[in-house]
Amino acid sequence: MKNHFIVVEGLEGSGKTTAINTIKKTLNNIGISDIIFTREPGGTRLGEKIRKLIKYNFKNDQITHKSELLILYAARNQLIEKVIKPALMKGKWIISDRHDLSSQAYQIGGRGLNKKLVQLLRYLVLGKFQPSLTLYLDIPPELGLQRIYSRNKIDRIEKEPLSFFIKTREYYLKIISKNKNILLINANQKIEQVQNDINLILNKWLIKNI
Ligand SMILES: Nc1ncnc2c1ncn2[C@@H]1O[C@H](COP(=O)(O)OP(=O)(O)OP(=O)(O)O)[C@@H](O)[C@H]1O
Ligand SMILES: [Mg+2]
């Protein structure tokens, strides 16, 4: 049986939540409605607590990059074992707002952590497990941040300087150029155009993978 695990990735304000709604509608239209929606960090009781810790409970000088990395993977382990794998075993579809690619981009690219360290952790937690499809919404960071700055509550990560997001985006692009299961969507377009692009790519993928 094929796994149906779709991940949406991208910088803050790139349009991930909007894209997930588009994907949901497209799947519903072809009769797929047994879908589990999840997010990283989060998606389990432990994961949601870790999400709050990561986003709101510390200042940057109170948590090391390595500690941050380790708790992100604790949340991921919990989600994979308790939610994602059991659901896929039952033939359900999963759509996740972020997954492991975020750690590659933010922790290696943004934070500058050692690539081998992150990949070792990834192997310990995920082994060879991978999403079936990842859609990466590409946007210049200043534009994404502009979109979210109008919100009331800005979290610790969103307060990072622009240079952090520039490095994170560069790393996303580097990984994507080497991986055929990650498809890039230009998120710097009108919402309708982004939705069209998502539908085109998704429908093409569905024909081969349903
Ligand atoms: N293509 C677009 N053009 C203009 N505005 C957009 C576009 N896509 C989404 N938006 C708006 O930008 C804001 C951020 O979009 P959204 O919440 O989907 O991004 P996100 O990637 O989920 O953000 P976050 O990282 O904070 O979860 C929302 O107000 C949304 O309506
Ligand atoms: Mg969102």
PDB file of C-alpha atoms in Angstrom, residues 50 54 64-77 107 113 117 121 125:
ATOM      1  CA  ILE A  50       7.130  21.681  23.055  1.00  0.00           C
ATOM      2  CA  ILE A  54       9.978  26.746  21.410  1.00  0.00           C
ATOM      3  CA  THR A  64      21.089  26.758  22.984  1.00  0.00           C
ATOM      4  CA  HIS A  65      20.746  25.836  19.338  1.00  0.00           C
ATOM      5  CA  LYS A  66      21.492  22.235  20.252  1.00  0.00           C
ATOM      6  CA  SER A  67      18.830  22.117  22.981  1.00  0.00           C
ATOM      7  CA  GLU A  68      16.355  23.566  20.530  1.00  0.00           C
ATOM      8  CA  LEU A  69      17.279  20.899  17.991  1.00  0.00           C
ATOM      9  CA  LEU A  70      16.889  18.094  20.522  1.00  0.00           C
ATOM     10  CA  ILE A  71      13.443  19.113  21.714  1.00  0.00           C
ATOM     11  CA  LEU A  72      12.272  19.565  18.128  1.00  0.00           C
ATOM     12  CA  TYR A  73      13.241  15.960  17.454  1.00  0.00           C
ATOM     13  CA  ALA A  74      11.564  14.794  20.674  1.00  0.00           C
ATOM     14  CA  ALA A  75       8.336  16.356  19.382  1.00  0.00           C
ATOM     15  CA  ARG A  76       8.871  14.766  15.970  1.00  0.00           C
ATOM     16  CA  ASN A  77       9.498  11.336  17.437  1.00  0.00           C
ATOM     17  CA  GLN A 107      18.737  24.307  12.294  1.00  0.00           C
ATOM     18  CA  LEU A 113      24.390  23.690  13.396  1.00  0.00           C
ATOM     19  CA  LEU A 117      24.742  16.153  13.848  1.00  0.00           C
ATOM     20  CA  LEU A 121      19.431  12.757  14.803  1.00  0.00           C
ATOM     21  CA  VAL A 125      14.222   9.380  14.795  1.00  0.00           C
TER      22      VAL A 125
END
